[in-house]
Coordinates of C-alpha atoms and ligand atoms in Angstrom, one line a residue:
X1199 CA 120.8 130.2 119.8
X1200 CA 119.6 128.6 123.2
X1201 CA 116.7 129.5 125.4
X1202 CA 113.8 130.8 123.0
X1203 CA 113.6 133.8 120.7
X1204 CA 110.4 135.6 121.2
X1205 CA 111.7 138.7 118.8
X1206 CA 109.9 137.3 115.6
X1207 CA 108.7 140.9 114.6
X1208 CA 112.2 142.3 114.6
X1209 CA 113.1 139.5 112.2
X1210 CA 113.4 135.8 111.9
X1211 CA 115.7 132.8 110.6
X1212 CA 115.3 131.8 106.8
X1213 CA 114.0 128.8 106.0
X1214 CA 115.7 126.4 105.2
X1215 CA 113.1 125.5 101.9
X1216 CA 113.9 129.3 101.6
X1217 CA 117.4 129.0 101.1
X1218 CA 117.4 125.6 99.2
X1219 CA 115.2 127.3 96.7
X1220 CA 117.9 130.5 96.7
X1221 CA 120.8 128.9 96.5
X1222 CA 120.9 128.1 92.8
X1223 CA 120.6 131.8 91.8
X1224 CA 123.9 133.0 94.3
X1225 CA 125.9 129.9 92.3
X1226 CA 125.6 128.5 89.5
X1227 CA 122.3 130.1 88.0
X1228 CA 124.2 133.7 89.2
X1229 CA 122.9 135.6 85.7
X1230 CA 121.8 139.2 85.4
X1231 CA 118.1 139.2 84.3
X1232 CA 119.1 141.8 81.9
X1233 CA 122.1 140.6 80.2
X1234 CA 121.2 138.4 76.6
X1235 CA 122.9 135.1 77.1
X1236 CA 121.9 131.7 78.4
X1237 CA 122.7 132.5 82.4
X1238 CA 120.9 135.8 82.3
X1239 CA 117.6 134.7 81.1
X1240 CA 117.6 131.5 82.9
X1241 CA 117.6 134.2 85.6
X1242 CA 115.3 136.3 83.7
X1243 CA 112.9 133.2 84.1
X1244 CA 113.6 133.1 87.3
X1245 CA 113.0 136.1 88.7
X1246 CA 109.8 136.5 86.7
X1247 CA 108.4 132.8 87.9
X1248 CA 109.3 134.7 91.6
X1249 CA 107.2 137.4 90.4
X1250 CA 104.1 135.4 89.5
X1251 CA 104.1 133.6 92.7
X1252 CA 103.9 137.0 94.7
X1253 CA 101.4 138.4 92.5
X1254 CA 99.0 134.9 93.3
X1255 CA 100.1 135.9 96.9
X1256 CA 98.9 139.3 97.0
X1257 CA 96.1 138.4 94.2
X1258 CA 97.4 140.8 91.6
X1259 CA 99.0 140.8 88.7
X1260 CA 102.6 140.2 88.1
X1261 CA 103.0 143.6 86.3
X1262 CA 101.8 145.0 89.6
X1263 CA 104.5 143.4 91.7
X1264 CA 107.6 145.7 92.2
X1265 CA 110.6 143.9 94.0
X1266 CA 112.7 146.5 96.6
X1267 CA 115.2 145.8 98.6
X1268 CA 112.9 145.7 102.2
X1269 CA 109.8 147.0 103.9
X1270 CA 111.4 150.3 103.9
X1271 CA 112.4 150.8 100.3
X1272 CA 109.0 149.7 99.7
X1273 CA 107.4 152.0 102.1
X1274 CA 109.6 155.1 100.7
X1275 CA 108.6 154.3 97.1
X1276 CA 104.9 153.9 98.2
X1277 CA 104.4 157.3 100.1
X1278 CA 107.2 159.2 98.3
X1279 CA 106.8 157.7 94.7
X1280 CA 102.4 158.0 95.0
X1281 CA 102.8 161.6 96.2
X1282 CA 105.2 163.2 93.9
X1283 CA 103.5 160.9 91.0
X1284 CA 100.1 162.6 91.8
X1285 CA 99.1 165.2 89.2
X1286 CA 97.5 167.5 91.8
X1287 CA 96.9 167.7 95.6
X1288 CA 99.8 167.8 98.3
X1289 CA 98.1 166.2 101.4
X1290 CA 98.9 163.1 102.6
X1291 CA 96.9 161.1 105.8
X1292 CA 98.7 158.8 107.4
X1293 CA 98.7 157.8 111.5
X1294 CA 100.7 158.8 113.6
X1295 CA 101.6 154.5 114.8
X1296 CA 103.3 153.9 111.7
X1297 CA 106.5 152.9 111.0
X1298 CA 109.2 154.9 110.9
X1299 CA 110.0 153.9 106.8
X1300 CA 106.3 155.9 106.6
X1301 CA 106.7 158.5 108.9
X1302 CA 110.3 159.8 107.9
X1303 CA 108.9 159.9 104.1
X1304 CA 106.0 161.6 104.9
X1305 CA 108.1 164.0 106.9
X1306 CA 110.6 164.0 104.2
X1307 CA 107.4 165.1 101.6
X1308 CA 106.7 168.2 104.2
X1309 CA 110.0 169.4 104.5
X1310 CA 111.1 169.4 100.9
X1311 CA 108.4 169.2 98.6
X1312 CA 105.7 171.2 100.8
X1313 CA 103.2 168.7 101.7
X1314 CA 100.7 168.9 104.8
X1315 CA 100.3 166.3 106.7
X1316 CA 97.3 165.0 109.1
X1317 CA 97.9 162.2 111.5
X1318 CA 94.6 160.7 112.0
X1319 CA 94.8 159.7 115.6
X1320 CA 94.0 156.4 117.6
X1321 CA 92.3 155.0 120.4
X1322 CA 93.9 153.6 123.5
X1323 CA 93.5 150.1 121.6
X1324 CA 95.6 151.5 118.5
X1325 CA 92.5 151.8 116.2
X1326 CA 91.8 153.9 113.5
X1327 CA 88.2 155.2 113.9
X1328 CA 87.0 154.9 110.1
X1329 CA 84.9 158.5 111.1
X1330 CA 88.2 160.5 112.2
X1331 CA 90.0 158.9 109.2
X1332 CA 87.4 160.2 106.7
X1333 CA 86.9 163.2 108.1
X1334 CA 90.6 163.7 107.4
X1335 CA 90.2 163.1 103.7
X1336 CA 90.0 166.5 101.6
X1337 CA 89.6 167.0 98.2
X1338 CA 93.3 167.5 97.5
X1339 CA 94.3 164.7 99.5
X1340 CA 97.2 162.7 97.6
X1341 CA 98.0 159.6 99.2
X1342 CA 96.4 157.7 102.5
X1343 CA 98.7 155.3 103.9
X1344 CA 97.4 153.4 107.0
X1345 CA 99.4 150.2 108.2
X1346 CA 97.3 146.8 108.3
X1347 CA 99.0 145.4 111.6
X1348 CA 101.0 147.4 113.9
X1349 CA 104.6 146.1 114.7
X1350 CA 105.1 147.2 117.9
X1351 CA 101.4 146.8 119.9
X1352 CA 99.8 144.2 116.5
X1353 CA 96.8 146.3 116.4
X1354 CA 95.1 145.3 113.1
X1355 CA 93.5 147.9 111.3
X1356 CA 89.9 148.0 109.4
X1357 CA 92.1 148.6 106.1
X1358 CA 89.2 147.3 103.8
X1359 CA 87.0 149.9 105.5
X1360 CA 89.6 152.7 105.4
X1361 CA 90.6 152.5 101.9
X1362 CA 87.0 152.3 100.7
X1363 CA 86.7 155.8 102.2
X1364 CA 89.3 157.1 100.5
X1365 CA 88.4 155.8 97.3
X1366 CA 84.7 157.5 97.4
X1367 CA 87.2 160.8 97.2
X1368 CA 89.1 159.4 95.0
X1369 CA 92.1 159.5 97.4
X1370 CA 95.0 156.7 96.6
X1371 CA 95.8 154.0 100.0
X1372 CA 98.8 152.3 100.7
X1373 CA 98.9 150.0 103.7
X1374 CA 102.3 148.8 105.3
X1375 CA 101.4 144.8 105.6
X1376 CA 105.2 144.4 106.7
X1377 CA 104.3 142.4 110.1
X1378 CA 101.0 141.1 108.6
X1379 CA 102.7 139.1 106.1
X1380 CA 102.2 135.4 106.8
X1381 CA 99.6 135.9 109.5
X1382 CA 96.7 137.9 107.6
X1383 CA 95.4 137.1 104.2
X1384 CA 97.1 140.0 101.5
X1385 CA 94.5 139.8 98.8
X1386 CA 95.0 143.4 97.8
X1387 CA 91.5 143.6 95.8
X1388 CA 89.5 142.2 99.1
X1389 CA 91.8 145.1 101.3
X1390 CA 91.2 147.5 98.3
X1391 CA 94.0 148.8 98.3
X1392 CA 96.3 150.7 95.4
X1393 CA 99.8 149.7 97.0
X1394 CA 100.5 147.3 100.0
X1395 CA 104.1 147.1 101.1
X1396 CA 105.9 143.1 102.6
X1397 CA 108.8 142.4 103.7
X1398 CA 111.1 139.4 103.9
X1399 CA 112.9 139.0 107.1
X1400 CA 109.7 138.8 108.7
X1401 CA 108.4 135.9 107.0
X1402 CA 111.3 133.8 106.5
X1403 CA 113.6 134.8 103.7
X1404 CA 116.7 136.8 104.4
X1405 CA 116.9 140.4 105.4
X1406 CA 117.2 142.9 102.2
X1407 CA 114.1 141.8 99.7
X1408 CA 110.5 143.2 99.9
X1409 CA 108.2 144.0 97.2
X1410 CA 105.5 146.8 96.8
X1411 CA 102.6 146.3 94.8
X1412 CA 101.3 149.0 93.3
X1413 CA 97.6 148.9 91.3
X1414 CA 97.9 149.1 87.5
X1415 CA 98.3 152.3 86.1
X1416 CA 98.7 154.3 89.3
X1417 CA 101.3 157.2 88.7
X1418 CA 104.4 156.3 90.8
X1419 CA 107.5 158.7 90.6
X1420 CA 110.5 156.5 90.9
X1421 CA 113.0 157.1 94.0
X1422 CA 116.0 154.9 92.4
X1423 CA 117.2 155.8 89.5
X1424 CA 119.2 154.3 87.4
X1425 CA 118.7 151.6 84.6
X1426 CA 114.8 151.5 84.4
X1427 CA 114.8 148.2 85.9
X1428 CA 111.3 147.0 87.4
X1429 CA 109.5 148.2 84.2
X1430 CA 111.3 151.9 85.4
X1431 CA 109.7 151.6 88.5
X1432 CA 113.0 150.6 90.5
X1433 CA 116.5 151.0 89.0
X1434 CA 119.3 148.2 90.4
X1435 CA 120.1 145.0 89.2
X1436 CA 117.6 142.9 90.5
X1437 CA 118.6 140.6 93.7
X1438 CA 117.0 137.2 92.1
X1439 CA 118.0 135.0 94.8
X1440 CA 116.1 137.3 97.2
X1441 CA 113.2 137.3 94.6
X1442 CA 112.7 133.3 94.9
X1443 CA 113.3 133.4 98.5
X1444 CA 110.6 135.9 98.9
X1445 CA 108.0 134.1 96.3
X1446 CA 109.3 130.4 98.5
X1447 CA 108.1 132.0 101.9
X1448 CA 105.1 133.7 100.2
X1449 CA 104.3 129.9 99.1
X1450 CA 105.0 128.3 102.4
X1451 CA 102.6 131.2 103.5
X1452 CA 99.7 131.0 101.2
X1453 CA 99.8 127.0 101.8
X1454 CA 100.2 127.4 106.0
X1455 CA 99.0 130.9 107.1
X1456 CA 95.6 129.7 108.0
X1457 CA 96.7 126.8 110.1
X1458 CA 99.5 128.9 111.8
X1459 CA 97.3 131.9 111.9
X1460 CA 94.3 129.3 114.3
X1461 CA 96.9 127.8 116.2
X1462 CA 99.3 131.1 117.2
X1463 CA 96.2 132.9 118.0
X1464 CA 95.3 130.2 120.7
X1465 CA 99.0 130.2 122.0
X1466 CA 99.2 134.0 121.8
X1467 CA 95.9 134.1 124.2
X1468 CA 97.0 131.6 126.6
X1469 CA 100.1 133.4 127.0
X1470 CA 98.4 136.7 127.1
X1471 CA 96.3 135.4 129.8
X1472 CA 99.2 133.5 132.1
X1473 CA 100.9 136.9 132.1
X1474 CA 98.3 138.5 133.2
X1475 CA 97.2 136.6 135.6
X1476 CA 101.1 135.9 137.1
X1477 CA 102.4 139.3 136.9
X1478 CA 100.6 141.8 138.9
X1479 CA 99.8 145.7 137.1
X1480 CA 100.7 144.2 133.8
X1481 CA 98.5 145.6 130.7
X1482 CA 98.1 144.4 127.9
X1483 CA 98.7 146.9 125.0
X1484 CA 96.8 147.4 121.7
X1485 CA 93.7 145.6 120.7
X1486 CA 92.2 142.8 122.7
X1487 CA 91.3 141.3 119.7
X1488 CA 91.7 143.1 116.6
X1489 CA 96.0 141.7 116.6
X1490 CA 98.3 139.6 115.0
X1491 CA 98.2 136.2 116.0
X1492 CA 101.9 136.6 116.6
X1493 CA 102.4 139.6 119.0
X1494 CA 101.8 140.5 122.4
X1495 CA 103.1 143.9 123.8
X1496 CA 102.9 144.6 127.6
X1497 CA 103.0 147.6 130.0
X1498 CA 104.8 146.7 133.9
X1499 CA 104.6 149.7 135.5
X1500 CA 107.4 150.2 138.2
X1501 CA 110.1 148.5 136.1
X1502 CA 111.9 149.6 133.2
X1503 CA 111.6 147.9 130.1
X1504 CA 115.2 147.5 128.8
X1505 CA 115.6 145.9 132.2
X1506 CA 113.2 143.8 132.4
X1507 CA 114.9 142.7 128.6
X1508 CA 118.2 141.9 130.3
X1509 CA 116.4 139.9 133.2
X1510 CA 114.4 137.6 130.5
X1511 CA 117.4 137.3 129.1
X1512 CA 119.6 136.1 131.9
X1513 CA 116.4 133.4 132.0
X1514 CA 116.8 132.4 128.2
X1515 CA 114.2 134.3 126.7
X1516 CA 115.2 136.9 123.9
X1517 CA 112.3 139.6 123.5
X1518 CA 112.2 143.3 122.8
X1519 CA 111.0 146.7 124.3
X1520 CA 109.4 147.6 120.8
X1521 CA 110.5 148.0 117.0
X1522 CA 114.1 146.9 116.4
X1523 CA 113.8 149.2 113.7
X1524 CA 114.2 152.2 115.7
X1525 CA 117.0 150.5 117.4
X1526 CA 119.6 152.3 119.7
X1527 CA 116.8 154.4 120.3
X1528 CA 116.2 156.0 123.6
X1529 CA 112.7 157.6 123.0
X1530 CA 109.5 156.5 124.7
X1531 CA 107.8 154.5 121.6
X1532 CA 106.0 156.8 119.7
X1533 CA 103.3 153.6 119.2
X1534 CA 102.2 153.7 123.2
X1535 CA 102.5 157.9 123.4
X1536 CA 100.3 158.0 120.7
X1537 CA 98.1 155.1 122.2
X1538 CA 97.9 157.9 125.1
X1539 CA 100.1 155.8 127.6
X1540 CA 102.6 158.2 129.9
X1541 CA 106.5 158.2 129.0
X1542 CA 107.0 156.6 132.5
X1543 CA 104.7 153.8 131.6
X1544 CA 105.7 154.0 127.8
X1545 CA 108.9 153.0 128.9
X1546 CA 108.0 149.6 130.6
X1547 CA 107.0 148.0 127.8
X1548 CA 108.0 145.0 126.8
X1549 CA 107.3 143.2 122.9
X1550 CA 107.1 139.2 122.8
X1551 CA 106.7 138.0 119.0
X1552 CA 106.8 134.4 117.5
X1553 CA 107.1 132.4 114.4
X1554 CA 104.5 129.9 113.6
X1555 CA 106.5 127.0 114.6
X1556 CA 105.9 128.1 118.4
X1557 CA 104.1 125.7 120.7
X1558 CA 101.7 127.0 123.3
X1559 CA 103.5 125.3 125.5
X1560 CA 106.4 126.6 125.1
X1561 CA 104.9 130.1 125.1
X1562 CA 102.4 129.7 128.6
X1563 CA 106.0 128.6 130.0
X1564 CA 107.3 131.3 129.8
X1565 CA 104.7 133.9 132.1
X1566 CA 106.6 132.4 135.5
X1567 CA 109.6 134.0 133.9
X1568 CA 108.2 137.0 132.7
X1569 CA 106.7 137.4 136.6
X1570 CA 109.9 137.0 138.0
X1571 CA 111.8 139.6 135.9
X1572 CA 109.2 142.0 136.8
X1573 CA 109.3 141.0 140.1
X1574 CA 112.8 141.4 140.6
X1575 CA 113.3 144.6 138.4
X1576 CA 110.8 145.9 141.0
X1577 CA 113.0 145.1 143.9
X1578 CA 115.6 146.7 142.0
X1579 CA 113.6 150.1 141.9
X1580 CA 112.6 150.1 145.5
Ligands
PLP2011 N1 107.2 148.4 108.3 C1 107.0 147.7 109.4 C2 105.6 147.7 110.0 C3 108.0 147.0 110.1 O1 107.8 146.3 111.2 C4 109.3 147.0 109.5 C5 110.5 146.4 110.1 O2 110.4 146.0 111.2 C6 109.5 147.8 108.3 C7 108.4 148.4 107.7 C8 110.8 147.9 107.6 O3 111.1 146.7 106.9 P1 112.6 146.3 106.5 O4 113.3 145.9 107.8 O5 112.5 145.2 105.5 O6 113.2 147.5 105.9

């Protein structure tokens, strides 16, 4: 594409060490991992060298890695397979910022299998207050789930403090590290977490692989069934091209994430700080601080967001009013509601997300922009 594509949290391109590395496994290495020749278990191999490289990523162990189809397959088996795995207890906590792959299973739990739900709330920042989120926590809790970075605001949560909580109740947590991947460390045992859900597209490989990992022995109720692949955890012939191209970005991200992770964060805040200063009422939403390195989410009040989307883009800059995921979508985002913004203003906002190959330059050119499709979205209003 021309002009610059600041929609990185709604996906990204693959890499092109990404798809090098895949490539063998769609042609000539095309084997079933479960068929007993030569060209299955030269896939076999592969898919289980793929696995190995995720578990050093999230600092598990391979038998801990399950490979899904996405962030939401692995978000459904997380909530839905934890909870109806549990022996006892049918209360979940969850927030009520997560994405929609956590909030439709949860919702799906309370409908048909008669779970309660609490939705711990947050702060005008997106935080989690560790004190409302224990004080949540009940002896027949079944399942926390709290996401580590927020896709639409990048509010990063105090997961390692969170999940501790629940643990001293003996209450399971699964984060959703789905936009976190490649900018936050994923050591699961320093988050302390049981399960911890990545995705993909987000990182560099293509659309349609994620993995869950899900601690040792932890009771998990399958939610495909079929033929027991995934050590019976997830049924379907396993996509082992998407499994290397996962395990080739979780590489390139265990090798670059702390370098791109310094360097965003310095673009992100001269951005942040050029549009705020060039675009008068603009807000910045979520956490000052506490964010991804690769997100920054704004408020203009007296425009309207999807506008303000078709005026960057007339300017060459691709961004987004929120999560793609809920796209076609015509709701205020339930993120900035809950954050305790009005509908009105809700409805202004206006999502800029990057890769690490972004320059700061590149980025603190692109506030004049930004000020000028406020500017005239306002005229338009008036
Ligand atoms: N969780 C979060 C936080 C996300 O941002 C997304 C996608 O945007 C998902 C889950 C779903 O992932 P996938 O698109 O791989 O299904």
């Amino acid at each position: 594409m021309t002009g610059l594509y600041l929609d990185a949290a709604a996906t990204s391109a693959v890499r092109r060490e990404v798809l090098e590395a895949m490539w063998p496994y769609l042609t000539g290495d095309f084997g079933n991992p479960s068929s007993h020749h030569a060209v299955g278990e030269s896939a076999a191999r592969a898919l289980a060298a793929a696995r190995a490289t995720v578990a050093e990523w999230l600092g598990c162990r391979a038998s801990e890695v399950v490979f899904t189809s996405g962030g939401t397959e692995a978000d459904n088996l997380a909530v839905k397979g934890i909870a109806l795995g549990a022996p006892r207890g049918r209360h979940l906590v969850t927030t009520p910022i997560e994405h929609e792959a956590v909030l439709a299973s949860v919702d799906y739990l309370v409908r048909v299998h008669g779970f309660e739900a609490t939705f711990v709330p947050v702060g005008r920042d997106g935080l989690v207050s560790p004190a409302d989120f224990a004080a949540a926590l009940r002896p027949d809790t079944t399942l926390a789930s709290v996401m580590l970075a927020n896709n639409e605001v990048g509010t990063v949560q105090p997961v390692a403090e969170l999940a501790a909580s629940a643990h001293a109740l003996g209450v399971p947590f699964h984060t959703d590290a789905v936009q976190a991947a490649g900018w936050l460390p994923l050591d699961v045992r320093a988050l302390g977490v049981d399960a911890l859900s990545v995705s993909g597209h987000k990182l560099g490989a293509p659309k349609g692989i994620g993995a869950l990992f899900v601690r040792g022995r932890l009771p998990l109720e399958p939610v495909l069934h079929g033929g027991g692949q995934e050590r019976g955890r997830r049924s379907g012939t396993e996509n082992v091209a998407g499994a290397v191209a996962l395990a080739t970005a979780a590489r390139l991200a265990m090798r670059d994430r702390e370098a791109n992770a310094a360097h965003a964060t310095t673009a992100r805040d001269a951005f942040t700080a050029a549009v705020l200063a060039q675009t008068p009422g603009a807000e910045l939403t979520g956490h000052p601080s506490s964010r991804l390195p690769g997100t920054a989410s704004f408020v203009f009040p007296g425009t309207n967001g999807e506008t303000v989307l078709l005026e960057l883009e007339r300017r060459g800059i691709v961004s987004s009013s929120g999560s793609a995921c809920a796209a076609g979508s015509e709701d205020a985002s339930h993120v900035l509601l809950a954050l305790g913004y009005d509908e009105d203003i809700a409805r202004t906002a206006v999502r800029f997300s990057w890769s690490p190959d972004i320059t700061e330059a590149d980025l603190v050119a692109v506030a004049p922009a930004v000020a000028d499709a406020v500017r005239e979205v306002r005229g338009l209003a008036s």
